[in-house]
XYZ file of C-alpha atoms in Angstrom:
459
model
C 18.083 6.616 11.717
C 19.792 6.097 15.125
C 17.849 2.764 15.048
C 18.345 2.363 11.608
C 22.302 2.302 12.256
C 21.944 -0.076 15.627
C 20.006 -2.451 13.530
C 22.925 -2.714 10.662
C 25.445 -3.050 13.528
C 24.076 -6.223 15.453
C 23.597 -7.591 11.808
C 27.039 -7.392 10.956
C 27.714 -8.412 14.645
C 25.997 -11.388 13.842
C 27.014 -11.921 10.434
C 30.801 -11.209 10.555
C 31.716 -11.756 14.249
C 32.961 -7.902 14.486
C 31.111 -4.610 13.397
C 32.830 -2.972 10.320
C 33.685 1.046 10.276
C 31.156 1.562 7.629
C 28.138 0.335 9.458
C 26.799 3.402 9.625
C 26.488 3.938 6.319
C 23.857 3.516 5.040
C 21.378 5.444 8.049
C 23.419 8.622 7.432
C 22.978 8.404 3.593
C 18.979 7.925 4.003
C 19.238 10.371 7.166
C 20.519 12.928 4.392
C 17.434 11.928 1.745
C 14.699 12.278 4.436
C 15.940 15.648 6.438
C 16.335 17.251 2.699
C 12.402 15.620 2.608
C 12.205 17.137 6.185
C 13.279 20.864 4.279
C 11.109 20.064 1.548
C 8.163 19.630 3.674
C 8.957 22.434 6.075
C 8.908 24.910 3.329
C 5.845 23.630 0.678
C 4.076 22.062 3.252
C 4.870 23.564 7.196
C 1.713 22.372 8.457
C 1.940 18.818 7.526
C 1.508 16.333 9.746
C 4.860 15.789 11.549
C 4.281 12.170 12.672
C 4.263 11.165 8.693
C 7.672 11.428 7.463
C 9.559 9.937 10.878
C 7.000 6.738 10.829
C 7.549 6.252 6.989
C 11.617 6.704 7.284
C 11.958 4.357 9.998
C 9.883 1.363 8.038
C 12.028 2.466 4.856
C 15.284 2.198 6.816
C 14.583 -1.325 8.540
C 13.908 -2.620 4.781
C 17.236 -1.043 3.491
C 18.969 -2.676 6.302
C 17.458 -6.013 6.135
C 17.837 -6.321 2.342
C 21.483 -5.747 3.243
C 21.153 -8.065 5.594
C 20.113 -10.780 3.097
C 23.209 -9.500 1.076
C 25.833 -10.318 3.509
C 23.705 -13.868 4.397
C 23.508 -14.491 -0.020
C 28.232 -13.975 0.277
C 30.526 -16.147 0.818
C 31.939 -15.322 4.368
C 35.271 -14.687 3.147
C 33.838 -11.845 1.323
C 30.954 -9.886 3.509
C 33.668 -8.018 5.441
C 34.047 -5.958 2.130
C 31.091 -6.192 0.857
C 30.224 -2.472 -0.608
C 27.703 -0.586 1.011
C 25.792 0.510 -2.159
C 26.037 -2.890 -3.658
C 23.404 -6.021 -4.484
C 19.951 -5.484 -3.156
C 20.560 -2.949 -0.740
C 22.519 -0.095 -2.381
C 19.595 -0.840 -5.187
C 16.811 0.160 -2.541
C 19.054 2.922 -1.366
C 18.936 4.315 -4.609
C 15.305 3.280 -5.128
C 14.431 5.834 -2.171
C 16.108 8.213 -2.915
C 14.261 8.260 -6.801
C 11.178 7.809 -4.917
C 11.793 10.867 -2.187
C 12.807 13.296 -4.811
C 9.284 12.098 -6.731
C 7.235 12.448 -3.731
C 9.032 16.041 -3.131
C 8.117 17.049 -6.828
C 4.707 16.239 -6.116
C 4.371 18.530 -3.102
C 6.073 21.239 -5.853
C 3.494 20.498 -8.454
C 0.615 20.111 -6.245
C -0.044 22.852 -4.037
C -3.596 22.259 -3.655
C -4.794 18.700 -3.528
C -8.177 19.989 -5.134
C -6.837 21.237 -8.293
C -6.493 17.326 -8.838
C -10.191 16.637 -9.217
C -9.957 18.233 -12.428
C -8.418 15.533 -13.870
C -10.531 13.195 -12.649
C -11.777 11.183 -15.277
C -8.334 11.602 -17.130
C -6.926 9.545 -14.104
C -9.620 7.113 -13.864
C -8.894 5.695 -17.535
C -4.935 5.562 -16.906
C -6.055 3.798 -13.565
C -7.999 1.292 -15.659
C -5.424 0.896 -18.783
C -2.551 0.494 -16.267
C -4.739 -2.250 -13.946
C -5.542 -4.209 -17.437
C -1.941 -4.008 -19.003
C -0.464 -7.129 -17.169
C -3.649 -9.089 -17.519
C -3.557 -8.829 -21.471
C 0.269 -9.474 -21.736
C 1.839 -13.138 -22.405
C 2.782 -14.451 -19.111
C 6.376 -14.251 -19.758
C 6.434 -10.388 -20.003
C 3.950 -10.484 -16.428
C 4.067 -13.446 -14.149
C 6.066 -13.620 -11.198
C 4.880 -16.665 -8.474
C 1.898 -17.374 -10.947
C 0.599 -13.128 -10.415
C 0.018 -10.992 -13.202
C 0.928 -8.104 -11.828
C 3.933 -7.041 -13.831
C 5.555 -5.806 -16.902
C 8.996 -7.209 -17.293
C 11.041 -6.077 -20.364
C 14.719 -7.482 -20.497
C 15.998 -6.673 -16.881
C 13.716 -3.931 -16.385
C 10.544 -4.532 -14.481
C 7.364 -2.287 -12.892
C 4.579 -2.869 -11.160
C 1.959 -0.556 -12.783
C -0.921 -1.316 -10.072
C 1.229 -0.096 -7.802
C -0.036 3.854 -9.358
C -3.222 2.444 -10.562
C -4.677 2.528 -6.836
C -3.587 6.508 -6.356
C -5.375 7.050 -10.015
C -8.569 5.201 -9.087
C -8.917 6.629 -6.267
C -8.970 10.297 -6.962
C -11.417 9.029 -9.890
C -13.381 7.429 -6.899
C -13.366 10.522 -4.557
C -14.196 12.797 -7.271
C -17.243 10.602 -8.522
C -18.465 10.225 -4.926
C -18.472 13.699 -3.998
C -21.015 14.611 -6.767
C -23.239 11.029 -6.561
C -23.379 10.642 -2.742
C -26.665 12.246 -2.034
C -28.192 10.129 -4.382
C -26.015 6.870 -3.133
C -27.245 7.942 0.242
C -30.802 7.344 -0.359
C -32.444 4.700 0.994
C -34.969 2.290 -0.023
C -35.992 -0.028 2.675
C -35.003 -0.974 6.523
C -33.830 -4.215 7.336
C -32.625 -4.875 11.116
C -32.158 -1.161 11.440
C -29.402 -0.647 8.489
C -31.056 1.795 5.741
C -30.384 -0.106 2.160
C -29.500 2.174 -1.066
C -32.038 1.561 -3.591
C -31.541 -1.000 -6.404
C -30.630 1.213 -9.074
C -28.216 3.023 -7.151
C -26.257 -0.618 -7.435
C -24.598 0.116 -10.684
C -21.451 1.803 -9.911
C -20.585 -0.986 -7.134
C -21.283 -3.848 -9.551
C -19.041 -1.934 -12.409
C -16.399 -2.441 -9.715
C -17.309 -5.600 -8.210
C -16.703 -6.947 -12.270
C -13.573 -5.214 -12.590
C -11.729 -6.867 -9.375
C -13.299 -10.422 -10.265
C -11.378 -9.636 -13.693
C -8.662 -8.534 -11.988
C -8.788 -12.134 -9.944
C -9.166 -14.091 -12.522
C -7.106 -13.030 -14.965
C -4.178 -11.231 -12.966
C -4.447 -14.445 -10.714
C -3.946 -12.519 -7.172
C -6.546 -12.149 -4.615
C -5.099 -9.317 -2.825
C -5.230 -6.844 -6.046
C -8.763 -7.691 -6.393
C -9.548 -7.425 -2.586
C -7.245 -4.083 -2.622
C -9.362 -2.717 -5.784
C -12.585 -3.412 -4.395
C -12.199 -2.226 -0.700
C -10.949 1.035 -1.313
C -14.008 1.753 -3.655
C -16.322 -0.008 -1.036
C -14.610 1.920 2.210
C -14.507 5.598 -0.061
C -18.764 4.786 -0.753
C -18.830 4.464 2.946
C -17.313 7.011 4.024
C -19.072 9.346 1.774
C -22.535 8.147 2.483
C -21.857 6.731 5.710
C -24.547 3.839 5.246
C -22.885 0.429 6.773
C -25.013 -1.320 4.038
C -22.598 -0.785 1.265
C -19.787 -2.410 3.361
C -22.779 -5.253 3.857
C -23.129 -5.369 -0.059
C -19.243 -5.134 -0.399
C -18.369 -7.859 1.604
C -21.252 -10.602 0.265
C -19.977 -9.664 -3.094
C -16.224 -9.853 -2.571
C -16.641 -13.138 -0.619
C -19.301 -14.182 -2.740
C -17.430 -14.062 -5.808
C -14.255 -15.249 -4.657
C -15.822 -18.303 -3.598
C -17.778 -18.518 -7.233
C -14.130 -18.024 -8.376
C -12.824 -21.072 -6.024
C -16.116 -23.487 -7.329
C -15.452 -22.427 -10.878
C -11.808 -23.499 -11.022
C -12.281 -27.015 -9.624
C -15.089 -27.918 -11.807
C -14.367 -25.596 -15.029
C -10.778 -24.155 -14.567
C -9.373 -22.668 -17.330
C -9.076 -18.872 -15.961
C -10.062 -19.712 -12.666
C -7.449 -22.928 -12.338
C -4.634 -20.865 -10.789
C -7.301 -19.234 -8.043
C -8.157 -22.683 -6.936
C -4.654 -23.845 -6.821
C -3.570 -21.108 -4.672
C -6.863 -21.351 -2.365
C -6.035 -24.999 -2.108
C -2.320 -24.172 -1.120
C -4.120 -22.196 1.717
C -6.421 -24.944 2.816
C -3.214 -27.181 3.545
C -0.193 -25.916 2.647
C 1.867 -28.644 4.512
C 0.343 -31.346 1.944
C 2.817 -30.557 -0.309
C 5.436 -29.028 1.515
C 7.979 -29.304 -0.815
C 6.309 -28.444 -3.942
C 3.402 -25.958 -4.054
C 3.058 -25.255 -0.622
C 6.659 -24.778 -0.037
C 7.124 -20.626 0.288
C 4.306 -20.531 2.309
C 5.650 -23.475 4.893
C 9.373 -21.941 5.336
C 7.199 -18.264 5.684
C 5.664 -20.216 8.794
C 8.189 -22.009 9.731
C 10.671 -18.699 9.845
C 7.562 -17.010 12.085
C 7.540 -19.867 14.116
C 11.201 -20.044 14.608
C 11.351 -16.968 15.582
C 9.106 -17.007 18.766
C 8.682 -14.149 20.723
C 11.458 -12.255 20.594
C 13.417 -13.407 17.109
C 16.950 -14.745 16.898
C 18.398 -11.159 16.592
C 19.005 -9.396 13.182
C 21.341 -11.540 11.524
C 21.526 -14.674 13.190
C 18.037 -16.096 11.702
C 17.984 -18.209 8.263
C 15.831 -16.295 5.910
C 17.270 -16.747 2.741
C 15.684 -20.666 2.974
C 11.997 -18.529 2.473
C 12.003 -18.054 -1.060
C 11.269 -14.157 -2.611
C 11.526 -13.207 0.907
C 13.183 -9.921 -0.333
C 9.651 -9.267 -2.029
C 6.250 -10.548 -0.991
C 7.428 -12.846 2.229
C 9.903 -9.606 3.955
C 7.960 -10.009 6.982
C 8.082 -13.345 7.663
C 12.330 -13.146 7.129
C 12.280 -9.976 9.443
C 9.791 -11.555 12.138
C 12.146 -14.656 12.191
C 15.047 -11.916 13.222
C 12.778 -9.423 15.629
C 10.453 -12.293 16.692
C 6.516 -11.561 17.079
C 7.478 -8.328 19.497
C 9.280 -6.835 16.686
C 6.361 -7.302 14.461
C 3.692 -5.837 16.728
C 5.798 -2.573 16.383
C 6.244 -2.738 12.883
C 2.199 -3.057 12.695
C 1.999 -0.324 15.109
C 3.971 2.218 13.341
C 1.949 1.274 10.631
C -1.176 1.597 11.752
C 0.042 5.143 13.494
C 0.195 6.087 9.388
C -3.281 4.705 8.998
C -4.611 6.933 11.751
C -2.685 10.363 10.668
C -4.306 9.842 7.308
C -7.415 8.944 8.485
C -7.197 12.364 10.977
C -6.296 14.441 8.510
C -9.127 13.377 6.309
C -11.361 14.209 9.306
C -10.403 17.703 10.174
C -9.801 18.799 6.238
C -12.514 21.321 5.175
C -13.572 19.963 1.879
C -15.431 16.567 0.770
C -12.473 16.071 -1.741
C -9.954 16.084 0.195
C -11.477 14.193 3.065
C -12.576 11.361 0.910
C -8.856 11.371 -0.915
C -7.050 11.388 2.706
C -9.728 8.157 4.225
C -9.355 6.170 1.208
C -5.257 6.523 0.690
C -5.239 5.292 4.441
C -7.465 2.594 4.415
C -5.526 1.376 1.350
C -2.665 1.246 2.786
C -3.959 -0.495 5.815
C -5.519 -2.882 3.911
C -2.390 -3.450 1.841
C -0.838 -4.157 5.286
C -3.325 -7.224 6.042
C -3.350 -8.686 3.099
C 0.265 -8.995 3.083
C 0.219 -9.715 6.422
C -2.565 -12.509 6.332
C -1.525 -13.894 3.039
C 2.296 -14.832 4.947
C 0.478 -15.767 8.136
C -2.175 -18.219 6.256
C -5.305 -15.952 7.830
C -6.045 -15.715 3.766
C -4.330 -17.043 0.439
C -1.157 -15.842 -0.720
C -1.028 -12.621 -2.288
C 1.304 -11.362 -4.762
C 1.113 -7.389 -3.067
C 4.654 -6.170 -1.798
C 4.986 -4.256 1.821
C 5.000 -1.062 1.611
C 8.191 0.821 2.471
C 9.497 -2.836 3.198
C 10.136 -4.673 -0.158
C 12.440 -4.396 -2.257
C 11.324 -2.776 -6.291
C 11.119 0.522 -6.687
C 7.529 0.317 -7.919
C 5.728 0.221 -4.457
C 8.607 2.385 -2.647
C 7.733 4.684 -5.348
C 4.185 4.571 -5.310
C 3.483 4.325 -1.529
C 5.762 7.487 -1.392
C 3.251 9.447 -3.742
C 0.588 8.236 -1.611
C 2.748 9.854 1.995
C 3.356 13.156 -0.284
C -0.719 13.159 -0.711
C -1.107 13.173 2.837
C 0.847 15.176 3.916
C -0.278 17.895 1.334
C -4.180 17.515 2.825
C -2.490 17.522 6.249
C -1.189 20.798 5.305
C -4.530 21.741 3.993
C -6.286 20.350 7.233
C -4.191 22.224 9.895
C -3.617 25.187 8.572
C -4.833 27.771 10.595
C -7.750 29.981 9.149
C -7.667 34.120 8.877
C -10.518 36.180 9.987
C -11.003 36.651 6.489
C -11.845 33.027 6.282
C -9.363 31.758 4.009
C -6.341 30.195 5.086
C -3.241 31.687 6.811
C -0.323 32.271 4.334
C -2.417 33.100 1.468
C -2.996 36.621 -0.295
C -6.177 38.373 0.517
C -7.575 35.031 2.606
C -10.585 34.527 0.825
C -13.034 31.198 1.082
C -10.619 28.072 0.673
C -13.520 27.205 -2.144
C -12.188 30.189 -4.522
C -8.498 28.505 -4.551
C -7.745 27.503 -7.618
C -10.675 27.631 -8.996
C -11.090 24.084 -7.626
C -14.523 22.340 -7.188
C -14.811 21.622 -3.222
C -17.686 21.777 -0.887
C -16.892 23.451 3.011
C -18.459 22.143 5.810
C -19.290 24.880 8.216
C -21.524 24.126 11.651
């Protein structure tokens, strides 16, 4: 939060030619949210991972202050110096994490086994599918936003409901994997050394592999259907550990994708808006002004801002358009330059690799297929944000986690943390001679908790 309150100080240093006596404002009201997190944690979960909640509050606070940021740029300069702290974008997102901390906390109340989830596996699997499908059957006016599907907008009031489809599906996922991977492990024949599963083993990837074209198609983003389909693809993998399912993934992703692209320049219909926004990624600067124009100020804003940014404040990136949304990190790299960036990614990616530890030292299959997949997803969240803005793939309509503005994704992608942390817990807790874990009456085997269905791997 220290770097939190530097960062709203050179903005308004920038901004306003002086440094107000509320600057700090806003760090000490989110330092106050996350160290009553901090208590939560210490107390439901004490063996959590403590890299989690530091990484995640210092990505939250750079997008509370930069969304300020873009408040102060959107007023008239007569009127930043009293600009209120909790007011426009900002003080929304301020309030936004706060909602979403005290959710992720009642998780962690609720939940004080990650296992007793799997019994509502297939419960969670249908409200996964329902809430995936509810944009794409809506008239576009209640949905779209940038020519994505991915909404449901009543009056003023608008949610994201993918956002918690991708923590449903994927405890329907894990839980369906655990029981089916000895059979999705089988092999049928050899090809260049990779073992390939056995043709009628293919079902449950083509089920999915239909649902994300769908989901392409008719929700009109590529990065919900490549977000879908990896974390199904990666969870299969990681169960079975056979590289020829992320083979099979990857020619049917890219395979229908590019059925998609061929089917909306000859057919369109369903598949026109695909091909328009693949074409926008072929050459985006051959209609720089119309279709192609978010995506060549997003460029233009990275490329402006070199290595080392103009300095928070002094860049221009109100001219990228929903750059509080889906293009934040192209206004912030314009500001913190491609240095600034890299460390973003990096504290990222240090997320990634907590969740992907603690999926690798929890004891049961649950658990260590619920903790890979969360952190792959968000990874692979990351990147397609990230290569949608930076043109390595077309324009997505996914926000950046802890980043964006909406309380959908803050809220989600907060679940997702309070997940982790809670198998984090699970995985480090130390074990009593009994063989149960420590804190716990009578020990016992961590299988008889709950009366939870788990599998421990012993040597």
């Amino acid at each position: 939060m220290v770097l939190v309150a530097a960062y709203g100080a050179i903005v308004e240093a920038n901004l306003l030619d002086t440094v107000t006596r509320d600057f700090w404002m806003p760090a000490a009201a989110l330092g106050l949210v996350f160290f009553g997190m901090h208590l939560v944690i210490r107390w439901l979960a004490p063996f959590a991972d403590p890299a989690l909640l530091p990484a995640v509050a210092l990505l939250n606070g750079i997008g509370v202050g930069f969304l300020r940021r873009l408040d102060l740029g959107k007023a008239a300069p007569a009127d930043r110096e009293t600009l209120a702290i909790f007011a426009g974008t900002g003080g929304r997102q301020l309030a936004w994490t706060l909602a979403a901390v005290i959710l992720a906390a009642g998780l962690l109340v609720l939940m004080r086994d990650h296992r007793a989830v799997s019994r509502y596996a297939y419960t969670l699997g249908l409200a996964g599918i329902v809430l995936v499908m509810i944009p794409a059957v809506l008239p576009g006016r209640f949905s779209e936003i940038n020519g994505a599907k991915l909404w449901i907008r009543v009056g003023g009031f608008s949610i994201q409901p993918g956002e918690f489809a991708k923590l449903a599906l994927l405890v329907f996922f894990a839980y369906y994997l655990v029981r089916k991977r000895e059979v999705l492990s089988l092999a049928s024949r050899r090809i260049l050394g990779i073992d390939f599963p056995r043709g009628r083993d293919l079902g449950p990837v083509l089920g999915v592999w239909m649902i994300s074209l769908l989901v392409l198609v008719f929700e009109k983003d590529l990065g919900t259907s490549l977000l879908y389909f990896g974390m199904f693809v990666v969870t299969l993998y990681i169960a079975t550990e056979r590289v020829s399912w992320l083979l099979i993934g990857l020619v049917l992703f890219f395979g229908g994708a590019y059925l998609a692209y061929v089917l909306g320049g000859t057919v369109g219909g369903p598949f026109a808006n695909f091909y328009t926004r693949a074409e926008i990624w072929l050459d985006p600067f051959a209609e720089p002004y119309d279709r192609g124009y978010q995506l060549v100020q997003g460029l233009l804003g990275l490329g402006s801002g070199g290595l080392f940014g103009s300095g928070p404040g002094a860049g221009e990136p109100l001219e990228i358009p929903e750059v509080q949304n889906d293009f934040i990190f192209a206004g912030i790299g314009e500001e913190i330059g491609l240095f600034g960036l890299t460390a973003l990614l990096v504290v990222y990616l240090l997320i990634v690799e907590r969740g992907l530890r603690a999926g690798l030292a929890v004891r049961d299959s649950f658990g260590k297929l619920v903790a890979g997949g969360l952190a792959f997803t968000l990874g692979l969240q990351v990147f397609v944000i990230v290569g949608g803005i930076s043109k390595l793939i077309p324009l997505t309509g996914q926000t950046t986690p802890f980043l964006s503005a909406g309380g959908s994704s803050l809220m989600a992608n907060w679940l997702l943390i309070a997940v982790l942390l809670r198998i984090s817990d699970a995985a480090r807790r130390p074990v009593t001679q009994g063989g149960g874990p420590a804190g716990r009456p009578g020990g016992g085997p961590p299988e008889q908790l709950h009366g939870a269905p788990t599998e421990v791997i012993r040597p």
